[in-house]
Short mmCIF file of C-alpha atoms in Angstrom, two decimals:
data_model
loop_
_atom_site.label_atom_id
_atom_site.label_comp_id
_atom_site.label_asym_id
_atom_site.label_seq_id
_atom_site.Cartn_x
_atom_site.Cartn_y
_atom_site.Cartn_z
CA MET A 1 6.21 -10.43 24.18
CA GLU A 2 9.91 -10.44 23.61
CA THR A 3 12.02 -13.29 22.22
CA GLN A 4 15.55 -14.16 23.15
CA ARG A 5 18.34 -12.17 21.66
CA THR A 6 19.57 -13.22 18.22
CA SER A 7 22.91 -14.99 18.21
CA PRO A 8 25.86 -13.61 16.15
CA SER A 9 25.29 -16.26 13.45
CA GLY A 10 21.64 -15.48 13.45
CA LYS A 11 22.33 -11.70 13.01
CA THR A 12 24.60 -12.50 10.07
CA LEU A 13 21.91 -14.69 8.41
CA LEU A 14 19.43 -11.86 9.08
CA TRP A 15 21.59 -9.30 7.25
CA VAL A 16 22.23 -11.76 4.35
CA LEU A 17 18.51 -12.28 3.90
CA LEU A 18 17.87 -8.54 4.08
CA ALA A 19 20.53 -7.91 1.41
CA VAL A 20 19.03 -10.59 -0.82
CA PHE A 21 15.60 -9.21 -0.35
CA THR A 22 16.77 -5.70 -1.26
CA VAL A 23 18.46 -6.87 -4.39
CA LEU A 24 15.25 -8.75 -5.41
CA TRP A 25 13.03 -5.84 -4.57
CA PHE A 26 14.81 -3.31 -6.80
CA SER A 27 15.91 -5.81 -9.51
CA ASN A 28 13.25 -5.29 -12.26
CA LEU A 29 12.38 -1.62 -12.20
CA GLN A 30 14.07 -0.94 -15.62
CA TYR A 31 13.15 -4.15 -17.32
CA ARG A 32 9.53 -3.24 -18.15
CA TYR A 33 8.19 -0.58 -20.48
CA ILE A 34 5.97 2.18 -19.07
CA VAL A 35 2.33 1.04 -19.49
CA LYS A 36 -0.91 2.88 -19.59
CA PRO A 37 -2.66 4.57 -17.93
CA ASP A 38 -1.20 5.29 -14.52
CA GLU A 39 2.43 4.60 -15.22
CA GLY A 40 2.37 6.94 -18.28
CA ARG A 41 0.55 9.65 -16.38
CA TYR A 42 2.78 9.59 -13.27
CA ALA A 43 5.95 9.40 -15.25
CA GLU A 44 4.96 12.27 -17.44
CA ILE A 45 3.88 14.87 -14.88
CA PRO A 46 7.26 15.16 -13.25
CA ARG A 47 8.98 15.06 -16.67
CA GLU A 48 6.96 18.15 -17.54
CA MET A 49 7.99 19.76 -14.28
CA VAL A 50 11.64 19.30 -15.18
CA ALA A 51 11.08 20.45 -18.83
CA SER A 52 9.05 23.51 -17.88
CA GLY A 53 10.75 24.48 -14.70
CA ASN A 54 7.30 24.86 -12.93
CA TRP A 55 7.60 22.78 -9.85
CA THR A 56 4.49 24.36 -8.16
CA THR A 57 1.66 23.14 -10.35
CA PRO A 58 1.72 19.45 -11.43
CA ARG A 59 -0.09 19.31 -14.83
CA LEU A 60 -1.53 16.70 -17.00
CA ASN A 61 -4.13 18.07 -19.31
CA GLY A 62 -4.88 20.46 -16.36
CA ILE A 63 -4.08 20.51 -12.73
CA GLU A 64 -3.17 17.21 -11.09
CA LYS A 65 -2.94 15.79 -7.52
CA PRO A 66 -0.53 16.99 -4.81
CA PRO A 67 3.09 17.13 -5.64
CA LEU A 68 5.27 15.08 -3.25
CA GLN A 69 5.71 12.01 -5.47
CA TYR A 70 6.12 14.17 -8.63
CA TRP A 71 8.77 16.29 -6.83
CA ALA A 72 10.66 13.14 -5.79
CA THR A 73 10.50 11.52 -9.28
CA ALA A 74 11.50 14.94 -10.84
CA VAL A 75 14.62 14.91 -8.56
CA ALA A 76 15.35 11.31 -9.73
CA TYR A 77 15.03 12.49 -13.33
CA LYS A 78 17.44 15.30 -12.74
CA ALA A 79 19.87 13.15 -10.90
CA PHE A 80 19.85 9.91 -13.04
CA GLY A 81 17.85 10.73 -16.19
CA GLU A 82 14.39 9.96 -17.46
CA HIS A 83 14.06 6.23 -17.44
CA PRO A 84 11.41 3.62 -16.49
CA TRP A 85 13.41 2.79 -13.38
CA THR A 86 13.66 6.43 -12.25
CA SER A 87 9.93 6.87 -12.77
CA ARG A 88 9.26 3.89 -10.53
CA LEU A 89 11.92 4.58 -7.99
CA TRP A 90 9.74 6.45 -5.47
CA ASP A 91 7.16 3.73 -5.40
CA ALA A 92 9.88 1.09 -4.86
CA LEU A 93 11.60 3.10 -2.17
CA THR A 94 8.41 3.88 -0.18
CA GLY A 95 7.17 0.26 -0.56
CA PHE A 96 10.49 -1.08 0.66
CA ALA A 97 10.51 1.53 3.52
CA GLY A 98 7.02 0.36 4.42
CA ILE A 99 8.38 -3.23 4.90
CA LEU A 100 11.23 -1.94 7.15
CA LEU A 101 8.77 0.27 9.10
CA THR A 102 6.46 -2.71 9.67
CA TRP A 103 9.50 -4.65 10.96
CA PHE A 104 10.48 -1.84 13.35
CA ALA A 105 6.95 -1.21 14.56
CA GLY A 106 6.09 -4.89 15.04
CA THR A 107 9.26 -5.43 17.01
CA ARG A 108 8.60 -2.47 19.36
CA LEU A 109 4.92 -3.21 19.78
CA PHE A 110 4.77 -6.97 19.93
CA GLY A 111 8.29 -8.37 20.17
CA ARG A 112 11.23 -9.27 17.93
CA GLU A 113 9.60 -12.36 16.42
CA ALA A 114 6.41 -10.70 15.63
CA GLY A 115 8.24 -7.93 13.90
CA ARG A 116 10.04 -10.30 11.61
CA TYR A 117 6.85 -12.17 10.85
CA ALA A 118 4.99 -8.91 10.11
CA ALA A 119 7.81 -7.68 7.61
CA LEU A 120 7.99 -11.06 5.84
CA ILE A 121 4.17 -11.14 5.52
CA LEU A 122 4.04 -7.76 4.07
CA GLY A 123 6.98 -8.23 1.68
CA GLY A 124 5.34 -11.44 0.50
CA CYS A 125 1.82 -9.98 -0.08
CA PHE A 126 0.83 -10.32 -3.74
CA LEU A 127 -0.86 -6.90 -4.06
CA TYR A 128 1.64 -4.96 -1.92
CA ALA A 129 4.76 -6.33 -3.54
CA GLY A 130 3.20 -5.92 -7.02
CA MET A 131 2.15 -2.31 -6.45
CA GLY A 132 5.54 -1.56 -4.99
CA HIS A 133 6.90 -1.98 -8.53
CA VAL A 134 4.26 -0.05 -10.41
CA ASN A 135 4.14 3.71 -10.73
CA THR A 136 1.02 4.91 -8.91
CA LEU A 137 0.47 7.29 -6.03
CA ASP A 138 -1.01 4.68 -3.61
CA ILE A 139 2.10 2.89 -2.27
CA GLY A 140 3.68 6.30 -1.30
CA VAL A 141 0.60 7.52 0.56
CA SER A 142 0.32 4.08 2.19
CA PHE A 143 3.97 4.49 3.52
CA PHE A 144 3.24 7.96 5.13
CA ILE A 145 -0.17 7.07 6.53
CA THR A 146 1.51 3.99 8.15
CA LEU A 147 4.26 6.15 9.46
CA GLY A 148 1.60 8.42 10.97
CA ILE A 149 -0.21 5.48 12.57
CA VAL A 150 2.94 4.01 13.98
CA GLY A 151 4.00 7.39 15.38
CA MET A 152 0.54 7.71 16.98
CA LEU A 153 0.73 4.19 18.53
CA PHE A 154 4.04 4.93 20.08
CA GLY A 155 2.87 8.43 21.10
CA GLN A 156 -0.06 6.92 22.91
CA ASP A 157 2.06 4.40 24.76
CA GLU A 158 2.06 5.48 28.50
CA LYS A 159 5.07 3.27 29.26
CA ARG A 160 7.23 5.78 27.41
CA THR A 161 8.47 9.11 28.79
CA ALA A 162 6.39 12.23 28.15
CA PRO A 163 9.02 13.77 25.82
CA ASN A 164 9.33 10.47 23.94
CA ARG A 165 5.57 10.40 23.40
CA ARG A 166 5.49 13.93 22.34
CA ASN A 167 8.29 13.40 19.64
CA TRP A 168 6.44 10.30 18.29
CA MET A 169 3.18 12.32 18.08
CA LEU A 170 4.95 15.19 16.22
CA LEU A 171 6.45 12.61 13.81
CA ALA A 172 2.87 11.32 13.30
CA TRP A 173 1.59 14.70 12.48
CA ALA A 174 4.48 15.32 10.09
CA ALA A 175 3.89 11.92 8.44
CA LEU A 176 0.18 12.71 7.85
CA GLY A 177 1.17 16.08 6.39
CA LEU A 178 3.42 14.29 3.89
CA ALA A 179 0.49 11.90 3.27
CA MET A 180 -1.67 14.88 2.40
CA LEU A 181 1.06 16.06 -0.01
CA SER A 182 1.09 12.61 -1.54
CA LYS A 183 -2.61 12.15 -2.38
CA GLY A 184 -4.81 14.69 -0.54
CA LEU A 185 -7.26 14.73 2.36
CA ILE A 186 -7.31 11.05 2.86
CA GLY A 187 -3.92 11.36 4.52
CA ILE A 188 -5.44 13.04 7.43
CA VAL A 189 -9.19 12.24 7.27
CA LEU A 190 -8.94 8.49 7.33
CA PRO A 191 -6.63 8.14 10.29
CA GLY A 192 -8.46 10.72 12.20
CA THR A 193 -11.92 9.00 11.59
CA ALA A 194 -10.42 5.71 12.57
CA LEU A 195 -9.18 7.14 15.84
CA PHE A 196 -12.70 8.53 16.47
CA LEU A 197 -14.19 5.16 15.82
CA TYR A 198 -11.66 3.41 17.94
CA SER A 199 -12.27 5.78 20.90
CA MET A 200 -16.02 5.11 20.69
CA ILE A 201 -15.72 1.35 20.32
CA GLN A 202 -12.95 0.90 22.89
CA GLY A 203 -14.18 3.73 25.30
CA ASP A 204 -10.79 5.32 25.22
CA LEU A 205 -11.32 9.04 25.23
CA ALA A 206 -7.95 9.68 26.78
CA ALA A 207 -6.30 9.13 23.40
CA TRP A 208 -7.45 12.59 22.21
CA LYS A 209 -5.74 14.23 25.09
CA ARG A 210 -2.31 12.84 24.08
CA MET A 211 -2.48 14.21 20.50
CA HIS A 212 -0.35 17.41 21.19
CA TRP A 213 -2.80 19.33 19.16
CA ILE A 214 -1.24 22.78 19.05
CA LYS A 215 2.36 21.58 18.22
CA GLY A 216 0.99 18.86 16.04
CA LEU A 217 -1.17 21.02 13.86
CA LEU A 218 1.63 23.57 13.58
CA VAL A 219 3.94 20.87 12.21
CA PHE A 220 1.17 19.72 9.92
CA ALA A 221 0.63 23.25 8.70
CA VAL A 222 4.32 23.99 8.17
CA ILE A 223 4.50 20.98 5.89
CA THR A 224 1.29 21.38 3.93
CA VAL A 225 0.32 25.14 3.78
CA PRO A 226 3.19 26.64 1.76
CA TRP A 227 2.49 24.47 -1.39
CA PHE A 228 -1.40 24.96 -1.09
CA TYR A 229 -0.80 28.67 -0.86
CA LEU A 230 1.51 28.86 -3.89
CA VAL A 231 -0.64 26.56 -6.04
CA MET A 232 -3.83 28.29 -5.28
CA ASP A 233 -2.12 31.72 -5.86
CA ALA A 234 -1.01 30.42 -9.22
CA ASN A 235 -4.24 28.65 -10.11
CA PRO A 236 -7.36 30.45 -8.69
CA ARG A 237 -9.70 27.42 -9.40
CA PHE A 238 -7.40 24.86 -7.71
CA GLY A 239 -9.31 25.08 -4.37
CA TRP A 240 -12.58 23.98 -6.04
CA PHE A 241 -10.78 21.26 -8.04
CA PHE A 242 -8.82 19.89 -5.13
CA PHE A 243 -11.19 20.10 -2.19
CA TYR A 244 -14.46 19.54 -4.03
CA TYR A 245 -13.91 17.60 -7.36
CA GLU A 246 -10.92 15.41 -6.42
CA HIS A 247 -12.48 14.37 -3.08
CA PHE A 248 -16.23 14.86 -2.58
CA GLU A 249 -17.27 14.52 -6.24
CA ARG A 250 -15.12 11.42 -6.87
CA PHE A 251 -16.49 9.75 -3.71
CA VAL A 252 -20.14 10.15 -4.41
CA ASN A 253 -20.27 10.46 -8.20
CA PRO A 254 -20.10 7.26 -10.37
CA SER A 255 -19.57 9.19 -13.53
CA HIS A 256 -15.85 8.61 -13.23
CA HIS A 257 -16.43 5.09 -14.16
CA ARG A 258 -14.72 3.60 -11.12
CA ASN A 259 -17.73 2.51 -9.25
CA GLN A 260 -17.92 -1.19 -8.72
CA PRO A 261 -20.47 -3.61 -6.95
CA TRP A 262 -20.44 -3.89 -3.10
CA TRP A 263 -18.34 -6.99 -3.26
CA TYR A 264 -15.68 -5.61 -5.43
CA PHE A 265 -12.94 -5.41 -2.76
CA ILE A 266 -13.71 -8.94 -1.37
CA PRO A 267 -11.66 -10.78 -3.98
CA ILE A 268 -9.13 -7.92 -4.17
CA LEU A 269 -8.37 -8.39 -0.47
CA LEU A 270 -8.54 -12.10 -0.38
CA LEU A 271 -6.30 -12.54 -3.51
CA GLY A 272 -4.20 -9.49 -2.87
CA ILE A 273 -3.11 -10.75 0.57
CA LEU A 274 -2.03 -14.19 -0.84
CA PRO A 275 -0.45 -16.28 0.41
CA TRP A 276 -1.76 -15.20 3.80
CA THR A 277 -5.50 -15.17 3.00
CA PHE A 278 -6.64 -17.72 5.54
CA THR A 279 -4.13 -16.44 8.10
CA LEU A 280 -5.71 -13.02 7.68
CA LEU A 281 -9.26 -14.41 8.33
CA SER A 282 -8.10 -16.17 11.46
CA THR A 283 -6.26 -12.98 12.59
CA LEU A 284 -9.19 -10.67 12.18
CA TRP A 285 -11.34 -12.88 14.49
CA ARG A 286 -8.57 -13.67 17.00
CA THR A 287 -7.46 -10.06 17.27
CA TRP A 288 -10.89 -8.81 18.15
CA LYS A 289 -11.25 -11.56 20.81
CA ASP A 290 -7.71 -11.56 22.19
CA SER A 291 -7.49 -7.71 22.52
CA ALA A 292 -10.72 -7.34 24.33
CA VAL A 293 -10.64 -5.34 27.55
CA PRO A 294 -12.57 -7.05 30.45
CA ALA A 295 -15.67 -5.26 31.37
CA ALA A 296 -16.05 -3.61 34.86
CA PRO A 297 -17.53 -5.93 37.49
CA GLY A 298 -20.66 -3.85 37.80
CA ALA A 299 -21.19 -3.56 34.07
CA ALA A 300 -20.68 -7.29 33.64
CA ALA A 301 -23.17 -8.07 36.20
CA GLY A 302 -25.78 -5.86 34.61
CA GLN A 303 -25.79 -3.37 37.59
CA GLY A 304 -26.29 0.36 37.72
CA GLY A 305 -28.26 0.90 34.48
CA TRP A 306 -27.12 2.50 31.27
CA ARG A 307 -25.22 5.36 32.96
CA ALA A 308 -23.07 2.93 34.81
CA HIS A 309 -22.44 1.00 31.59
CA LEU A 310 -21.49 4.23 29.96
CA ARG A 311 -19.16 5.21 32.72
CA ALA A 312 -17.53 1.69 32.82
CA HIS A 313 -17.18 1.70 28.96
CA PHE A 314 -15.33 5.07 28.93
CA ALA A 315 -13.26 4.45 32.11
CA PRO A 316 -9.60 5.26 31.74
CA LYS A 317 -7.71 2.44 30.08
CA PRO A 318 -4.36 1.88 28.28
CA PHE A 319 -4.29 2.46 24.53
CA ASN A 320 -4.82 -0.75 22.69
CA PRO A 321 -2.70 -0.86 19.48
CA GLN A 322 -4.20 -4.15 18.23
CA ARG A 323 -7.75 -2.78 18.47
CA TYR A 324 -6.78 0.44 16.67
CA LEU A 325 -5.07 -1.38 13.85
CA LEU A 326 -8.11 -3.65 13.55
CA VAL A 327 -10.57 -0.69 13.48
CA TRP A 328 -8.34 1.18 11.04
CA SER A 329 -8.21 -1.76 8.67
CA VAL A 330 -12.01 -2.45 8.77
CA PHE A 331 -12.95 1.21 8.44
CA VAL A 332 -10.80 1.89 5.38
CA TYR A 333 -12.14 -1.35 3.75
CA LEU A 334 -15.69 -0.15 4.35
CA PHE A 335 -14.86 3.49 3.37
CA PHE A 336 -13.68 2.55 -0.11
CA THR A 337 -16.42 -0.04 -0.50
CA LYS A 338 -18.92 2.75 -0.05
CA SER A 339 -17.05 5.10 -2.31
CA ASP A 340 -18.07 5.41 -6.03
CA SER A 341 -14.41 5.58 -7.06
CA GLN A 342 -12.77 2.09 -6.52
CA LEU A 343 -9.40 0.74 -7.62
CA PRO A 344 -7.56 -2.33 -6.28
CA SER A 345 -4.63 -0.11 -5.07
CA TYR A 346 -6.98 1.87 -2.71
CA LEU A 347 -6.65 -0.90 -0.14
CA LEU A 348 -2.90 -0.65 0.15
CA PRO A 349 -2.95 1.56 3.28
CA ILE A 350 -4.40 -1.27 5.38
CA PHE A 351 -1.81 -3.91 4.34
CA PRO A 352 0.98 -2.86 6.79
CA SER A 353 -1.58 -2.85 9.72
CA LEU A 354 -2.92 -6.21 8.67
CA ALA A 355 0.70 -7.53 8.47
CA LEU A 356 1.37 -6.24 12.01
CA LEU A 357 -1.69 -8.01 13.31
CA MET A 358 -0.76 -11.24 11.51
CA GLY A 359 2.80 -11.02 12.77
CA TRP A 360 1.46 -10.61 16.27
CA GLN A 361 -0.76 -13.69 15.88
CA LEU A 362 2.01 -15.77 14.24
CA SER A 363 4.30 -15.13 17.19
CA ARG A 364 1.68 -16.73 19.38
CA MET A 365 0.80 -19.56 16.98
CA GLN A 366 1.82 -23.19 16.85
CA PRO A 367 3.32 -24.42 13.59
CA ARG A 368 0.58 -26.94 12.96
CA ARG A 369 -2.04 -24.29 13.05
CA LEU A 370 -0.28 -22.22 10.47
CA PHE A 371 0.00 -25.48 8.33
CA TRP A 372 -3.83 -25.76 8.23
CA LEU A 373 -4.17 -22.03 7.40
CA LEU A 374 -1.73 -22.27 4.51
CA LEU A 375 -2.89 -25.60 3.14
CA PRO A 376 -5.96 -24.18 1.27
CA VAL A 377 -3.70 -21.78 -0.50
CA LEU A 378 -2.10 -24.74 -2.26
CA PHE A 379 -5.36 -25.45 -4.07
CA ILE A 380 -5.79 -21.70 -5.03
CA LEU A 381 -2.40 -21.72 -6.62
CA LEU A 382 -3.14 -24.92 -8.41
CA ALA A 383 -6.37 -23.43 -9.68
CA LEU A 384 -4.53 -20.25 -10.81
CA LEU A 385 -1.94 -22.43 -12.56
CA GLY A 386 -4.71 -24.34 -14.40
CA VAL A 387 -6.46 -21.09 -15.52
CA SER A 388 -3.08 -19.81 -16.88
CA PHE A 389 -3.03 -22.59 -19.57
CA PHE A 390 -6.23 -21.22 -21.02
CA SER A 391 -5.29 -17.58 -20.99
CA THR A 392 -5.65 -17.25 -24.85
CA ARG A 393 -9.36 -17.76 -24.42
CA PHE A 394 -9.61 -14.24 -23.01
CA ALA A 395 -8.05 -12.80 -26.18
CA ASP A 396 -10.17 -10.71 -28.66
CA ASN A 397 -7.90 -10.86 -31.64
CA PRO A 398 -4.99 -12.76 -33.00
CA VAL A 399 -2.38 -10.28 -31.64
CA GLN A 400 -3.75 -10.78 -28.20
CA VAL A 401 -3.62 -14.55 -28.68
CA ARG A 402 0.07 -14.40 -29.24
CA MET A 403 0.73 -12.01 -26.34
CA TYR A 404 -1.49 -13.86 -23.87
CA ALA A 405 0.31 -17.13 -24.84
CA ASP A 406 3.77 -15.54 -24.12
CA TYR A 407 2.43 -14.03 -20.88
CA SER A 408 1.06 -17.39 -19.71
CA GLY A 409 4.60 -18.82 -19.64
CA TRP A 410 5.75 -16.13 -17.16
CA LEU A 411 2.62 -16.73 -15.02
CA GLN A 412 3.18 -20.44 -14.94
CA ALA A 413 6.87 -20.00 -13.90
CA ALA A 414 5.68 -17.45 -11.21
CA ILE A 415 3.11 -19.88 -9.85
CA ALA A 416 5.57 -22.78 -9.98
CA VAL A 417 8.01 -20.82 -7.71
CA TRP A 418 5.21 -19.99 -5.41
CA LEU A 419 4.18 -23.65 -5.19
CA VAL A 420 7.67 -24.77 -4.42
CA GLY A 421 7.93 -22.14 -1.62
CA LEU A 422 4.55 -23.14 -0.27
CA GLY A 423 5.36 -26.80 -0.40
CA ALA A 424 8.64 -26.30 1.60
CA ALA A 425 6.87 -24.15 4.14
CA LEU A 426 4.11 -26.70 4.68
CA PHE A 427 6.63 -29.52 5.02
CA TRP A 428 8.46 -27.62 7.84
CA LEU A 429 5.23 -26.64 9.54
CA TRP A 430 3.74 -30.22 9.37
CA ARG A 431 6.94 -31.37 11.21
CA GLY A 432 6.22 -28.77 13.79
CA VAL A 433 9.68 -27.10 13.53
CA HIS A 434 11.29 -24.05 11.69
CA MET A 435 8.19 -21.92 11.71
CA MET A 436 10.35 -18.82 10.98
CA ARG A 437 12.16 -20.65 8.17
CA ALA A 438 8.81 -21.73 6.69
CA VAL A 439 7.41 -18.08 6.74
CA THR A 440 10.76 -16.77 5.35
CA THR A 441 10.87 -19.30 2.52
CA LEU A 442 7.29 -18.58 1.53
CA ALA A 443 7.70 -14.73 1.70
CA PHE A 444 10.76 -14.94 -0.61
CA ALA A 445 9.07 -17.30 -3.01
CA SER A 446 6.04 -14.90 -3.08
CA LEU A 447 8.30 -12.01 -3.86
CA VAL A 448 10.06 -13.86 -6.67
CA ALA A 449 6.61 -14.97 -8.10
CA VAL A 450 5.43 -11.36 -8.08
CA LEU A 451 8.71 -10.14 -9.85
CA LEU A 452 8.18 -12.90 -12.52
CA ALA A 453 4.62 -11.92 -13.07
CA THR A 454 5.38 -8.21 -13.29
CA SER A 455 8.37 -8.78 -15.54
CA GLY A 456 6.35 -11.03 -17.80
CA TYR A 457 3.87 -8.14 -18.30
CA ASN A 458 6.34 -6.80 -20.85
CA THR A 459 4.92 -9.41 -23.28
CA LEU A 460 1.75 -7.31 -23.31
CA ALA A 461 3.54 -4.01 -23.89
CA PRO A 462 2.76 -3.70 -27.63
CA GLU A 463 -0.92 -3.23 -26.47
CA ARG A 464 -0.18 -1.50 -23.20
CA SER A 465 2.62 0.91 -24.03
CA ALA A 466 3.39 3.47 -26.72
CA TYR A 467 7.10 2.76 -26.65
CA PHE A 468 7.01 1.08 -30.06
CA VAL A 469 4.92 3.82 -31.59
CA ALA A 470 7.30 6.41 -30.28
CA GLU A 471 10.33 4.57 -31.65
CA ALA A 472 8.68 4.27 -35.05
CA ILE A 473 7.77 7.98 -35.45
CA ARG A 474 10.55 9.67 -33.46
CA ASP A 475 12.71 10.42 -36.49
CA LYS A 476 9.75 11.73 -38.57
CA ILE A 477 8.76 14.56 -36.12
CA LYS A 478 10.83 17.72 -36.33
CA PRO A 479 11.50 19.37 -32.88
CA ASP A 480 9.52 22.59 -33.79
CA GLU A 481 6.52 20.60 -35.17
CA PRO A 482 3.42 20.19 -33.03
CA PHE A 483 2.31 16.63 -32.53
CA TYR A 484 -1.45 15.69 -32.19
CA SER A 485 -3.19 12.56 -30.92
CA VAL A 486 -6.62 12.65 -32.40
CA LYS A 487 -9.66 11.08 -30.80
CA MET A 488 -7.40 9.09 -28.40
CA TYR A 489 -5.00 9.93 -25.58
CA GLU A 490 -2.16 7.51 -25.15
CA GLN A 491 -0.89 8.19 -21.75
CA THR A 492 2.61 6.71 -22.31
CA LEU A 493 3.40 8.47 -25.61
CA PRO A 494 4.35 11.96 -24.10
CA PHE A 495 6.99 10.26 -21.87
CA TYR A 496 8.66 8.35 -24.68
CA LEU A 497 8.60 11.24 -27.13
CA LYS A 498 9.82 13.64 -24.38
CA ARG A 499 7.16 16.17 -25.40
CA THR A 500 3.74 17.21 -24.37
#
């Protein structure tokens, strides 16, 4: 569906809101100290690249994951210096680019209004916005996988010209190559498996004929093969380490201490998608129902036996982007649920797809319905606010008591902002007007709440960062003296000492 064109004053407001959102998004990258373990690890690897001049092999006590994010961070170090903000810049940029990509894709797929809703939803998601300001590999690989999926959705659209579809498919192959250089085989295996599942469920085998396999694989190889050749030539055991240990072994072996119960990702998803939790639950059901393809008359009547049913199921049909986004999201959730290596950030690649589906649903939804979907979030936020007043009960020692008490003030401020934004949104929705204003207000309040919560994490830095240790010992270590960490490995210390 397509909405009316935006008026000049509306376009001005849109650009103002985008500028404000941009300033907010990048505002606190330098404020916080680097914390362990991931931020220290992913800040130090590119620092050692710059220091050693070896940009082929990412190292941290051995060989590390693929190099794309390390290269980008090393370039930022060379250009702007080694700071907390430059170590987080790639995550912030790819997270922000993911929001813009969701806006673009939603507009082209489902209409201008749906695109705006999708971008606002993603930018205000608790987990997505939070991880966009923390140095890990997951937000970067999420962006490139999403770019690959968007390229494929446009490349499968038969309403486009053949050259246009080809170009989008080649962009998809390139994006998946960059996803592989970001975090490994998941960049190609997960989207490919989701396409297979979609084609079986939807009965759309024609999708495989529009993949431009020869040119696409050539683009993919040009992007990925050179680094793999160089790193395997320099490190003969890299092939075993990367293809077996980092993928198969980590997936099936719980010895990495990242295995969780089967329900682990349920609260991660439901809380991570806040404040859109109940909107998501409604969207999943409605998307499956609203995007269904009517059965062939003969199959619907039960005529012709199983062969006729099979032929009807796999009869030619248009590519269904809603169905693919739904299959992708459910598959990735189940994939990591089954894995023996589980972290909250592993769900990030499905958040843009879920935002697109929710944006599509919101563009077809009445304000009062959204009111009832957001109202339960009010009680969740009030419960979180109540828990924050008792944060010191989770402390194990007097130092933690003081730190947790300090952090609870930041959490209370964050939840208060969230509640104000939610209250304003509920007011407009109950009146049945200004649905876009309600969603925009709630999205901005959610982002501010996330920024307050992440900034307040600095109160825990004495326990989570070696910055203070590094400052205390820096003048006592001569440049030519080796420095040892005995029976412990503090991930953030090398970065702050500027030495391995």
